[in-house]
Coordinates of C-alpha atoms and ligand atoms in Angstrom, one line a residue:
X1 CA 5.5 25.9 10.6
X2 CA 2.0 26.0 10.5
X3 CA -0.5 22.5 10.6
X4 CA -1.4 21.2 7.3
X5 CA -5.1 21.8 7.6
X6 CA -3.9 25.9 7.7
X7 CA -2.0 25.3 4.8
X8 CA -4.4 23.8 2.9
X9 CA -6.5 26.5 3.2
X10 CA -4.6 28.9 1.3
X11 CA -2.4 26.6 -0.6
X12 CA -3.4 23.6 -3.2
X13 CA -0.8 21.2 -3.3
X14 CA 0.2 19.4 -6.8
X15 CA 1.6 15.9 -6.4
X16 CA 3.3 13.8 -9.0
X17 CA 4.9 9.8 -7.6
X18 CA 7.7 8.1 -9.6
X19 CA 7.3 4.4 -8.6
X20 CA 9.9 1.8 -9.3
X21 CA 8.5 -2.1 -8.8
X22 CA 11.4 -4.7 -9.2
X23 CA 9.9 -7.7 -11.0
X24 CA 11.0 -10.0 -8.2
X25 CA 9.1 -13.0 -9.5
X26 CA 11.0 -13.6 -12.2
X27 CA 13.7 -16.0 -13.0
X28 CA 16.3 -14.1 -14.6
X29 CA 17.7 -10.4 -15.1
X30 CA 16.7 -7.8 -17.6
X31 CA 19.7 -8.7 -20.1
X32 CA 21.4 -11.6 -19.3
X33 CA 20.5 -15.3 -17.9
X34 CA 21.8 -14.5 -14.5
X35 CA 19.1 -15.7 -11.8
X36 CA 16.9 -13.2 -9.6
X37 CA 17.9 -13.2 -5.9
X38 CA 19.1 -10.7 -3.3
X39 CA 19.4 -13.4 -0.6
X40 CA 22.5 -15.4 -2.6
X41 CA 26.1 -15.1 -1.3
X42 CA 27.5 -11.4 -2.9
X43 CA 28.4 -10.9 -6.3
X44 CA 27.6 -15.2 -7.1
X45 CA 24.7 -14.2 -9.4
X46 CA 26.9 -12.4 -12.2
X47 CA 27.7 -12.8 -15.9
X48 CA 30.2 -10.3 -18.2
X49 CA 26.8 -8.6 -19.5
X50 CA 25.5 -7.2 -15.4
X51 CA 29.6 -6.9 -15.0
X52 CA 29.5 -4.3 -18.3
X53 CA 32.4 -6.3 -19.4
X54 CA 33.6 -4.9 -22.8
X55 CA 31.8 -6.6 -25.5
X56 CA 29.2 -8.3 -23.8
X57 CA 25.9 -8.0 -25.7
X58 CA 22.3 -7.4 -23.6
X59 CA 19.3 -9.5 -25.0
X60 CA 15.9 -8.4 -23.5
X61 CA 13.9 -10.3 -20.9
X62 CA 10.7 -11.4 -22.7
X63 CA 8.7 -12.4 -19.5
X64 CA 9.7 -9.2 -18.0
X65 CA 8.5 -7.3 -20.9
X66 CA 4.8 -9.1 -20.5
X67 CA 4.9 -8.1 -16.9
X68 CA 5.2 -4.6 -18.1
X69 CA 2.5 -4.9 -20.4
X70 CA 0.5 -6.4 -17.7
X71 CA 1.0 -3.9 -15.4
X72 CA -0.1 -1.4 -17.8
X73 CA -3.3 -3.5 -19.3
X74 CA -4.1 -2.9 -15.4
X75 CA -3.9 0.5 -14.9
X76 CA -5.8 1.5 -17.9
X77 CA -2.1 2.3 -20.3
X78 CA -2.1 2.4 -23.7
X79 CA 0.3 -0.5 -24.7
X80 CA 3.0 1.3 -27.2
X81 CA 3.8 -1.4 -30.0
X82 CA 6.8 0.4 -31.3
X83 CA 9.2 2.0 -28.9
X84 CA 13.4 1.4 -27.8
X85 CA 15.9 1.6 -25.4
X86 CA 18.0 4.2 -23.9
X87 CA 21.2 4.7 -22.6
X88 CA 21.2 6.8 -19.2
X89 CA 24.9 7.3 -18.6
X90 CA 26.6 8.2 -15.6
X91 CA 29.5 7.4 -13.6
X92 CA 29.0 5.4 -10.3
X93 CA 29.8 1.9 -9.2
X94 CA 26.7 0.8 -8.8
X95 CA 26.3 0.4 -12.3
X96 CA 29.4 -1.4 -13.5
X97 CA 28.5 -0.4 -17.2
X98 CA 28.6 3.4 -16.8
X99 CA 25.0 3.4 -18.0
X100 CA 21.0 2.5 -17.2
X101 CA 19.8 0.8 -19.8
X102 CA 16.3 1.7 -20.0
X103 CA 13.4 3.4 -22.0
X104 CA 13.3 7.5 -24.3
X105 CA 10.2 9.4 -24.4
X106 CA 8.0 6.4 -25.5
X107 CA 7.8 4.0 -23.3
X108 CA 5.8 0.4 -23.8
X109 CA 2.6 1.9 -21.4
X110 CA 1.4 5.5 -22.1
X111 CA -1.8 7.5 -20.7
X112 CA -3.0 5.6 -17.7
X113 CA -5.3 6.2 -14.7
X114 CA -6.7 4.9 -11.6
X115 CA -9.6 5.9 -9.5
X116 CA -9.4 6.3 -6.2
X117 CA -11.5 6.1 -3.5
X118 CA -10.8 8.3 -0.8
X119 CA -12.6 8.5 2.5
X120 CA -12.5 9.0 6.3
X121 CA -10.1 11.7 7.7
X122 CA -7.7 11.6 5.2
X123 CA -10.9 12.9 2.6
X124 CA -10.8 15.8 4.6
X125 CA -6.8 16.8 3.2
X126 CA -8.7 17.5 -0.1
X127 CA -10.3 21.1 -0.9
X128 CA -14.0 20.9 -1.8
X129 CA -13.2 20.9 -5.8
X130 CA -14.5 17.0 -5.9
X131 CA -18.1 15.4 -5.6
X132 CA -18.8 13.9 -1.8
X133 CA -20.8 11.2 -0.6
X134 CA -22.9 11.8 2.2
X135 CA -19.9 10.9 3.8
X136 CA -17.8 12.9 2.7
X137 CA -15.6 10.6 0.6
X138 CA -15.0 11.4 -3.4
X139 CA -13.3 9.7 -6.3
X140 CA -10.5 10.9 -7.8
X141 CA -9.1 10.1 -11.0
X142 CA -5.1 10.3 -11.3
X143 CA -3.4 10.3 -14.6
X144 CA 0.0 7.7 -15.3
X145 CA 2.0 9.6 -17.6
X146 CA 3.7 5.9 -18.4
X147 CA 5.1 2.8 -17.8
X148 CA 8.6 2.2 -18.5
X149 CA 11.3 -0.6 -18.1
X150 CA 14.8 -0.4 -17.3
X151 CA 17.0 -2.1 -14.9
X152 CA 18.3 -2.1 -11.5
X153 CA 21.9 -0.8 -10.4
X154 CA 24.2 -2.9 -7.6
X155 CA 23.4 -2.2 -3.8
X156 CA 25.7 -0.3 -1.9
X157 CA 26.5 -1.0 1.6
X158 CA 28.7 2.3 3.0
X159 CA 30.4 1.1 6.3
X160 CA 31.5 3.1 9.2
X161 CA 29.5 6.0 8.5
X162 CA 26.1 7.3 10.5
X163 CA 23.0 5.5 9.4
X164 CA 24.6 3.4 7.0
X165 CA 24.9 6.6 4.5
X166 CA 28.2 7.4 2.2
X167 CA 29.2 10.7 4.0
X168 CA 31.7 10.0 6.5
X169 CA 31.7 6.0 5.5
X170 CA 35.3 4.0 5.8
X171 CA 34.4 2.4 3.1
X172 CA 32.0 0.7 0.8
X173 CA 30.7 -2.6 -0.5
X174 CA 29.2 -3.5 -3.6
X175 CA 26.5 -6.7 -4.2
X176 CA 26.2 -6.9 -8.1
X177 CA 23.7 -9.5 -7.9
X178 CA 20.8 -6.6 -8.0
X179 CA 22.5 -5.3 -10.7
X180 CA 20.3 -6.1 -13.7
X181 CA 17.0 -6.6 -12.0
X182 CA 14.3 -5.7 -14.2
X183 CA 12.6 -2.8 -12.9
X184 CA 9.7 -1.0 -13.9
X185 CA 9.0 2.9 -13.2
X186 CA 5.5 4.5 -13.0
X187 CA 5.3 8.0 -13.3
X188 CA 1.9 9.6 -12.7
X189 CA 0.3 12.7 -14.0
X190 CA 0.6 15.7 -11.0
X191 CA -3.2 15.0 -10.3
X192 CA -2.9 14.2 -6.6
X193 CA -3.5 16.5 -4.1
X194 CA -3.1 15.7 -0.6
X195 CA -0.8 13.5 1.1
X196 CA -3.5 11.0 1.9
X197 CA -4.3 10.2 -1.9
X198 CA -0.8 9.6 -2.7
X199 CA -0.6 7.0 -0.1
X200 CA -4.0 5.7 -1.0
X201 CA -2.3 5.6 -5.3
X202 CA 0.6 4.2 -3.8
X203 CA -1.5 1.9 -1.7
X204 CA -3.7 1.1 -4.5
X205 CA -0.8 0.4 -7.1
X206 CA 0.8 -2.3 -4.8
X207 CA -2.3 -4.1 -4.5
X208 CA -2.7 -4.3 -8.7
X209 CA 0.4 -5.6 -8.9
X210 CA 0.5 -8.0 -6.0
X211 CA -2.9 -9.1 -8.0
X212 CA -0.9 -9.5 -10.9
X213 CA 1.9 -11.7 -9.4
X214 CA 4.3 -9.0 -10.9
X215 CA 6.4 -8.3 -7.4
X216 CA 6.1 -9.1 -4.0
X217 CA 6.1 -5.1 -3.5
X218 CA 8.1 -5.0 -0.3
X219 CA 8.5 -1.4 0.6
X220 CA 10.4 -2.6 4.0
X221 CA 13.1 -4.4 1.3
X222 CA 13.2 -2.1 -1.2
X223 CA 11.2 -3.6 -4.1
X224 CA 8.8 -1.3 -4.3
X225 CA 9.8 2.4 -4.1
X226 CA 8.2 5.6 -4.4
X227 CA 9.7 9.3 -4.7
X228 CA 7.5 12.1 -4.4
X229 CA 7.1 15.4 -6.4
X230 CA 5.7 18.4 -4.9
X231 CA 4.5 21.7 -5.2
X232 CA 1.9 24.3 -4.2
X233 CA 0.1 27.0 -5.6
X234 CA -2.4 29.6 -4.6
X235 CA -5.8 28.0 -4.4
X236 CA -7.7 29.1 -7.7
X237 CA -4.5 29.3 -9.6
X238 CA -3.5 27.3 -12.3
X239 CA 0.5 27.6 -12.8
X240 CA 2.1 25.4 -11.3
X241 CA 4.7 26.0 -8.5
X242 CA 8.3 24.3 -8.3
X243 CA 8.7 21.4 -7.1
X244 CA 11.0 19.5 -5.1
X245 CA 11.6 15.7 -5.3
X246 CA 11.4 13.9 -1.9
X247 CA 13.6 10.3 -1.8
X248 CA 13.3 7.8 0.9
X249 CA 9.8 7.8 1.3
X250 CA 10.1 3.7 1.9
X251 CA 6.9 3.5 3.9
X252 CA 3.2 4.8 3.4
X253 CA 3.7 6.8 6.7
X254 CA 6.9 7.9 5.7
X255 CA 5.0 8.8 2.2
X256 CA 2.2 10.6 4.0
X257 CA 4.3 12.2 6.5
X258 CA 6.8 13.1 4.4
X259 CA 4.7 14.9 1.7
X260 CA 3.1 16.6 4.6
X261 CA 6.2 17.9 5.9
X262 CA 7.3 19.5 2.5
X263 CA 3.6 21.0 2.2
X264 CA 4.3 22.9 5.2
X265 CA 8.0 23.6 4.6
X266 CA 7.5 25.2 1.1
X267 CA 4.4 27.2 2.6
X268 CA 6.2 28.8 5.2
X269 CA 9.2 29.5 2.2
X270 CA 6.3 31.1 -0.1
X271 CA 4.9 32.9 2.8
X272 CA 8.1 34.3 3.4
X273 CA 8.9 35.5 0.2
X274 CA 11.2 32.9 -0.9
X275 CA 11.8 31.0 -3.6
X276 CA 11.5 27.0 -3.6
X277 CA 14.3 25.5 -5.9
X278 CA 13.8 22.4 -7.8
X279 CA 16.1 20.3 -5.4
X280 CA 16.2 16.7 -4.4
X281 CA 15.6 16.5 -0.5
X282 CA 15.8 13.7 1.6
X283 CA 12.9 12.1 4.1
X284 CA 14.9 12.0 7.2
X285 CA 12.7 9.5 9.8
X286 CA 14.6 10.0 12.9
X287 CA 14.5 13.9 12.8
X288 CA 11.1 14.2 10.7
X289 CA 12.4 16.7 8.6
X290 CA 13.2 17.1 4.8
X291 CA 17.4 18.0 3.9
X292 CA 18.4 19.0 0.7
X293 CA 20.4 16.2 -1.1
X294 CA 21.3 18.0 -4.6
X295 CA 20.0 20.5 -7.3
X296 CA 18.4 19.6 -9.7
X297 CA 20.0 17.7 -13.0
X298 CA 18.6 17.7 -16.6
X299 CA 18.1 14.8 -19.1
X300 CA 21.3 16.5 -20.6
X301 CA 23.5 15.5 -17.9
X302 CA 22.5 11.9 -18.6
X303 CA 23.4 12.1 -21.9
X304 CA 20.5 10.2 -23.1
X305 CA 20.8 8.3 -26.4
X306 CA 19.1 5.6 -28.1
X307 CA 21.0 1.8 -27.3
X308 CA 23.0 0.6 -30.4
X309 CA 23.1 -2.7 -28.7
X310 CA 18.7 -3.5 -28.3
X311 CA 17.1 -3.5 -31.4
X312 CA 13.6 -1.7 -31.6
X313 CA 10.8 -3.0 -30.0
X314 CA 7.5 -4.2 -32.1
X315 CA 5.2 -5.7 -30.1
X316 CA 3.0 -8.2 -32.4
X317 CA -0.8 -7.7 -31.5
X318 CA -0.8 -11.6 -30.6
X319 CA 2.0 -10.2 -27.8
X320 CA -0.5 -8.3 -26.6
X321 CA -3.8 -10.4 -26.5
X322 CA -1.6 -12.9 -25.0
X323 CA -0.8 -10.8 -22.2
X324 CA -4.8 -9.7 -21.7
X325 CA -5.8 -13.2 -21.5
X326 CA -3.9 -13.9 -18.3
X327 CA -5.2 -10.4 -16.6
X328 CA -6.9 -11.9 -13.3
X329 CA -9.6 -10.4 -12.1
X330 CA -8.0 -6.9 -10.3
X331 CA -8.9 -5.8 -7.0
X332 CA -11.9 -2.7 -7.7
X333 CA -13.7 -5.7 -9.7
X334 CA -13.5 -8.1 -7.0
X335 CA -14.5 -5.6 -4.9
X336 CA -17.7 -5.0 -7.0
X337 CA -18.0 -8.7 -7.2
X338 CA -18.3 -9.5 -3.0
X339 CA -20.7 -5.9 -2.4
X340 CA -22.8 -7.6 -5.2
X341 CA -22.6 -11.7 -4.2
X342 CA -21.9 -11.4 -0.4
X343 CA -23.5 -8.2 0.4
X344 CA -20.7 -7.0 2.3
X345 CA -19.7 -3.6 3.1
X346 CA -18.0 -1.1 0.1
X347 CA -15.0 -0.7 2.3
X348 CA -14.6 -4.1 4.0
X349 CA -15.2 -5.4 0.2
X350 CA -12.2 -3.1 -0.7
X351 CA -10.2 -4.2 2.1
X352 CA -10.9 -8.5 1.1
X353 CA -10.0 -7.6 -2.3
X354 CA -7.0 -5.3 -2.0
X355 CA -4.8 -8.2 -0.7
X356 CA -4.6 -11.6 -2.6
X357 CA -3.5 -13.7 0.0
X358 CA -6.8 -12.6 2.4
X359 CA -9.2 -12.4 -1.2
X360 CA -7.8 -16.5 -1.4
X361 CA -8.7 -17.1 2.3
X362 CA -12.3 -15.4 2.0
X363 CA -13.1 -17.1 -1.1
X364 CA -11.9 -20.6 0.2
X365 CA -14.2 -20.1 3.8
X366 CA -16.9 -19.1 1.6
X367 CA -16.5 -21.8 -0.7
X368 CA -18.0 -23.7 2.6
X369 CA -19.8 -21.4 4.5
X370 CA -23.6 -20.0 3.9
X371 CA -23.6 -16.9 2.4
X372 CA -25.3 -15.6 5.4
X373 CA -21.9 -15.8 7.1
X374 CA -20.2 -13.7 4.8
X375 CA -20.0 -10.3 7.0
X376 CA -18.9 -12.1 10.1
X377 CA -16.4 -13.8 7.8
X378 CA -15.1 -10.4 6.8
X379 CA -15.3 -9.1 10.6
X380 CA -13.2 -11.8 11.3
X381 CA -10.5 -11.4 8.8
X382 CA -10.2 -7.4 9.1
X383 CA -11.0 -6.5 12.5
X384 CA -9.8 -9.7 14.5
X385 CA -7.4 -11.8 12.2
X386 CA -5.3 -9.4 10.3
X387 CA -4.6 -7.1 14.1
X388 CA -3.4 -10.9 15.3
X389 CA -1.2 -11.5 12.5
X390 CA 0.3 -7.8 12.4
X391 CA 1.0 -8.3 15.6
X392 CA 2.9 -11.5 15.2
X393 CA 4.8 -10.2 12.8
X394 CA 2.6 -12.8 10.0
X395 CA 1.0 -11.6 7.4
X396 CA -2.3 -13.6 5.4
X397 CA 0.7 -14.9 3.1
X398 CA 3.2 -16.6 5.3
X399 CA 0.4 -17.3 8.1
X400 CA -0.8 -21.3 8.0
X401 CA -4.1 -20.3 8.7
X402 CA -7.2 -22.7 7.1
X403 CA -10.7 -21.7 5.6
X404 CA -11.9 -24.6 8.4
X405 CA -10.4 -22.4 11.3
X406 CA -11.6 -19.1 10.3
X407 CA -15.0 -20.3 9.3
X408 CA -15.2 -22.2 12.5
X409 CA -14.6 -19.1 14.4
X410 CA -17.7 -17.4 12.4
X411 CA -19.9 -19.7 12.6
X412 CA -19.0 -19.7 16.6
X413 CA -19.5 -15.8 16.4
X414 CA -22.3 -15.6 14.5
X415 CA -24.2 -18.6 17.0
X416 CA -23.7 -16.0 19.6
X417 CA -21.4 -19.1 21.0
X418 CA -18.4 -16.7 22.0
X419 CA -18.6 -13.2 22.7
X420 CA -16.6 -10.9 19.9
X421 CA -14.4 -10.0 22.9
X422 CA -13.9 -13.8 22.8
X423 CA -13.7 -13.8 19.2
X424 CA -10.5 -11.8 19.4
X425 CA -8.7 -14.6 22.2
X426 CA -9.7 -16.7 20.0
X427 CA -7.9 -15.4 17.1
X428 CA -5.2 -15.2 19.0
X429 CA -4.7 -18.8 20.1
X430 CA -5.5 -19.8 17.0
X431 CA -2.5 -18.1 15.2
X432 CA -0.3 -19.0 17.7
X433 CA -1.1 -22.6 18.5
X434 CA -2.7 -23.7 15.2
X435 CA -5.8 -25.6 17.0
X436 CA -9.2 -25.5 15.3
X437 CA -11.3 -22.8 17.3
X438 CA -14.0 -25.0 18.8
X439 CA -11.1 -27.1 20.6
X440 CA -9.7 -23.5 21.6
X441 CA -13.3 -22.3 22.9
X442 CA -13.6 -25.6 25.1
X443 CA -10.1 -25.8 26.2
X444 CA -10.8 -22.6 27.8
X445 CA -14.6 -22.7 28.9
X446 CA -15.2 -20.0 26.9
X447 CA -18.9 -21.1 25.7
X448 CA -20.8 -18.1 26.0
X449 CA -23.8 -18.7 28.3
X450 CA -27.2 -17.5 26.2
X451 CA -29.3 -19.5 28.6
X452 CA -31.8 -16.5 30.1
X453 CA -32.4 -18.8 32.8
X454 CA -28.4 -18.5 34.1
X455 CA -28.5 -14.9 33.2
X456 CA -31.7 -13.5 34.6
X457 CA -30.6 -13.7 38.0
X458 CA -27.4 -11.8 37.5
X459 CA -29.5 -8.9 35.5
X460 CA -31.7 -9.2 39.0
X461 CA -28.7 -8.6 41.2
X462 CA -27.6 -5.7 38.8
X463 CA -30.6 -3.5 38.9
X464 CA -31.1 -4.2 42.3
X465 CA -26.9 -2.7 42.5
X466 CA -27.2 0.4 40.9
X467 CA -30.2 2.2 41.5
X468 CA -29.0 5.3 39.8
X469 CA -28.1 4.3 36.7
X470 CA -31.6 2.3 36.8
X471 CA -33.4 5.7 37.7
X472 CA -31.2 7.9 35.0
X473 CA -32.3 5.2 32.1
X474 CA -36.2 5.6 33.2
X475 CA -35.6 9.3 33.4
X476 CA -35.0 9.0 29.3
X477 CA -31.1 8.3 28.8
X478 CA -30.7 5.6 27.2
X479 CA -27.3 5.3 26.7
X480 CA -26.7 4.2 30.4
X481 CA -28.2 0.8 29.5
X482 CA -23.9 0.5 27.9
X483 CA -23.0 0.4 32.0
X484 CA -25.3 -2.2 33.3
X485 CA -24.7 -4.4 30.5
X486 CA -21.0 -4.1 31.3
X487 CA -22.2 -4.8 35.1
X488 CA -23.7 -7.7 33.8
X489 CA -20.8 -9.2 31.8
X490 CA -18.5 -8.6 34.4
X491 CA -20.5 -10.4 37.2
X492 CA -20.7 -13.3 34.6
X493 CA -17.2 -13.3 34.1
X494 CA -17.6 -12.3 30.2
X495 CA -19.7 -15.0 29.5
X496 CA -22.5 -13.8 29.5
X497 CA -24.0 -13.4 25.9
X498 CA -24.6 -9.2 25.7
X499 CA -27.0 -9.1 23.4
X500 CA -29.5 -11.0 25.9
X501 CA -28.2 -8.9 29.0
X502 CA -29.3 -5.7 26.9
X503 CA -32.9 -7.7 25.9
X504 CA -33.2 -8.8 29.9
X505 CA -32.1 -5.4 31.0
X506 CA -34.7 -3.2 29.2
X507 CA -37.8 -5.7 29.8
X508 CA -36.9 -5.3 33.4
X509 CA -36.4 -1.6 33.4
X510 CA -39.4 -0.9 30.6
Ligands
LIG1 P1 11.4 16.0 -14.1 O1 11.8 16.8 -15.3 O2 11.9 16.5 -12.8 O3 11.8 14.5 -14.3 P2 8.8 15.4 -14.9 O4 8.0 16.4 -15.6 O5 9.3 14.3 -15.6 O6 9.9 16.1 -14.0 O7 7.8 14.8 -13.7 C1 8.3 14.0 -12.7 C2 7.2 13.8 -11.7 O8 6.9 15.0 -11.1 C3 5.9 13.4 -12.3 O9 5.2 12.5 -11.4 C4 5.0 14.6 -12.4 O10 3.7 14.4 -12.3 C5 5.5 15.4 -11.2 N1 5.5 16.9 -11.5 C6 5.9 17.5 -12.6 N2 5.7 18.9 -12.4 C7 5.3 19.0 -11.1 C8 4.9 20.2 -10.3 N3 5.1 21.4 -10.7 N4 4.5 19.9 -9.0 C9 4.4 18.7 -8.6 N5 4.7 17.6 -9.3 C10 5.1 17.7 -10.5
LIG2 ZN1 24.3 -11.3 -15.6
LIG3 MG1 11.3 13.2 -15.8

């Protein structure tokens, strides 16, 4: 198969995601008053209506349905006031009723989009049929087709078979308690069109609705999924190609990989001669391949027809202001918001922002600290805490980290107190101990030493070491000044403040 940057040069690839968000913050199922947890005992959280008992009669989850129309206030969605529910039938046992319950052709958000920004490497997966910065990032605008609601089916545990799948299982169990969850599915427009922008949507999405307090969009358990449609066509064509449908993308690497993958796949088909099929394939991990899974099946296999049980939906405009007034402030306007009052960075701004949990912890430090600090604040958060955390297995959400500790260790950064090589030990300690950094910085004589006094004589002993490098930097390179100030830091043990090593350095050498 040939690389994706060969591919792309021949062949534009058209991307449409279908993202399902379980509303785990709720209380209660979609149509019942059975409560919302996967972590119960089996098959405990269960009433005759998620059993599909006969008789049993569904009635509609209100807060679920203003979650919906939050989501789709969000993302720009036209919200549909009247619209209904559909019967999806098929037979499996995940769904004890024989049938999804969930939304026809109008659903209550239509005719949304997002803009995204894409830059660094991953810009470069895009053909030159977008505006660039003068770093060659763009924004691209991608189209939701809609928002719909609809429910979750049982989980399925196969046992005895190879990677937990059904083929060649002993037998299976069944948890009902998921059965019912209410569920939401985005479908975009196929306006992405590179593997890097629909990890960046999928990326982007999750952060909205992590904003919104909607789900707690965990791709590792399965509460925020994403299946990927793709196809390619000749560059300057306008038909689109088949597709294929691409499950098990439960990751954003195994999103971005996996698209890429089928990019290359269906270009070496096409180059061939072949024919794709519309097929469902799977994203197999282990082997980093795609297999097929089935053939395609229509909305006539489904049966589709409108629920006898649901009566229409009219959503009253009051529904709907309600809904807007309780819209938080989403991540591209916070964004705005810290470039504008902190100065920072664009993409350190969008990085703060994307996340609640690290937006809550930058606002509380600045609540204290002088705006000055802002940037180091933000240096410390991306480049030293949230490494740390990852690392621990912690994320800014479950972490017991204070506004006093991380603006303790800016303000010891930004004093030139600790060196940023410090900075990072600090971090450390500090997430694994829980002490205030100053303590950590003394406990460890880490005090960086910006006394030219203490330091002069080890630039002194340094020149007088390496005459070469000396002569090469009054010979015109420059650059070699990055040695002897590593000299320097190493003879004083890393505490040596670098930024007065350089100054000492280049008065000595001038
Ligand atoms: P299906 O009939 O398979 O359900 P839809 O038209 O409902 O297909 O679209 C499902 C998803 O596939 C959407 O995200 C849509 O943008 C995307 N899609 C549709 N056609 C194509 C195509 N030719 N290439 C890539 N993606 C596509
Ligand atoms: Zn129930
Ligand atoms: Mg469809």
């Amino acid at each position: 198969m040939k690389e994706l940057s060969e591919v792309l040069r021949d062949w534009e690839p058209v991307i449409g995601l279908e993202i399902h968000t379980e509303l785990t913050t709720l209380q209660t199922k979609m149509f019942c008053g059975c409560r919302l947890s996967h972590d119960d005992e089996p098959n405990t959280n269960v009433c005759p209506v998620c059993l599909g008992m006969p008789g049993a009669l569904p009635v509609p989850n209100k807060a679920a349905i203003q979650s919906i129309v939050l989501a789709g206030l969000a993302t720009n969605c036209d919200i549909m006031r009247h619209s209904m529910f559909y019967r999806k039938n098929y037979f499996y046992p995940d769904m004890a009723k024989n049938f999804q319950t969930t939304q026809g052709p109008i659903a209550f958000c239509m005719n949304g989009w997002l803009d995204l920004e894409v830059s660094g490497p991953g810009s470069r997966e895009r053909a030159d049929d977008v505006t660039r910065d003068e770093d060659g990032g763009y924004v691209a605008r991608v189209g939701i087709e809609r928002i719909h609601m609809e429910e979750d089916a049982a989980k399925m545990v196969h046992v005895g078979g190879v990677d937990g799948r059904i083929d060649g299982a002993e037998y299976s169990l069944i948890d009902y308690n998921r059965a019912g969850t209410p569920l939401i599915e985005l479908v975009t427009k196929p306006d992405l069109r590179s593997p890097e922008e629909a990890r960046l949507f999928m990326e982007k999405l999750r952060q909205i609705f992590l904003t919104l307090g909607i789900s707690d969009c965990s791709m590792e358990n399965g509460s925020m999924r994403c299946d990927g449609n793709v196809s390619l066509r000749r560059r300057g064509t306008e038909r689109l190609g088949t597709k294929t449908e691409l499950k098990n993308l439960n990751s954003f690497k195994s999103l971005h990989d996996g698209l890429e993958y089928e990019i290359r796949r269906q270009a070496e088909v096409l180059e061939e001669g072949g024919v794709v099929y519309q097929e469902t394939r799977h994203w197999e991990t282990s082997t980093r391949r795609t297999l097929v899974m089935r053939t395609k099946e229509t909305a006539d296999d489904y049966r589709f027809f409108p629920e006898p049980d649901l009566a229409p939906f009219d959503l009253p405009d009051a529904f709907v202001e309600e809904v807007r007034g309780r819209l938080p402030e989403l991540p591209d306007a916070r964004r705005d918001r810290y470039v504008a009052t902190f100065g920072l960075r664009r993409a350190d701004a969008r990085q703060l922002a994307g996340d609640p949990a690290v937006a809550e912890l930058f606002e509380q430090v600045m609540a204290q600290a002088k705006p000055e600090l802002a940037r180091t604040v933000a240096n410390v958060i991306i480049n030293d805490l949230t490494g740390v955390l990852n690392a621990a297995g912690q994320t800014f959400a479950t972490a017991s980290l204070t506004a006093d500790q991380v603006r303790g260790l800016a303000e010891l950064l930004a004093s030139d107190a600790i060196t940023s090589r410090q900075g990072r030990e600090v971090a450390e300690a500090m997430v694994q101990t829980g002490e205030d950094p100053a303590r950590i910085v003394d406990e460890r004589g880490m005090r960086q030493v910006s006394d030219t006094s203490a330091l002069a004589p080890i630039v002194d002993q340094v020149i007088a070491a390496c005459p070469d490098q000396v002569a090469q930097y009054r010979g015109g390179n420059a650059k070699v000044i990055g040695y002897l100030i590593g000299q320097c830091m190493k003879a004083s043990r890393g505490k040596g403040n670098p930024k007065l090593f350089n100054q000492l350095l280049a008065e000595r050498m001038a």
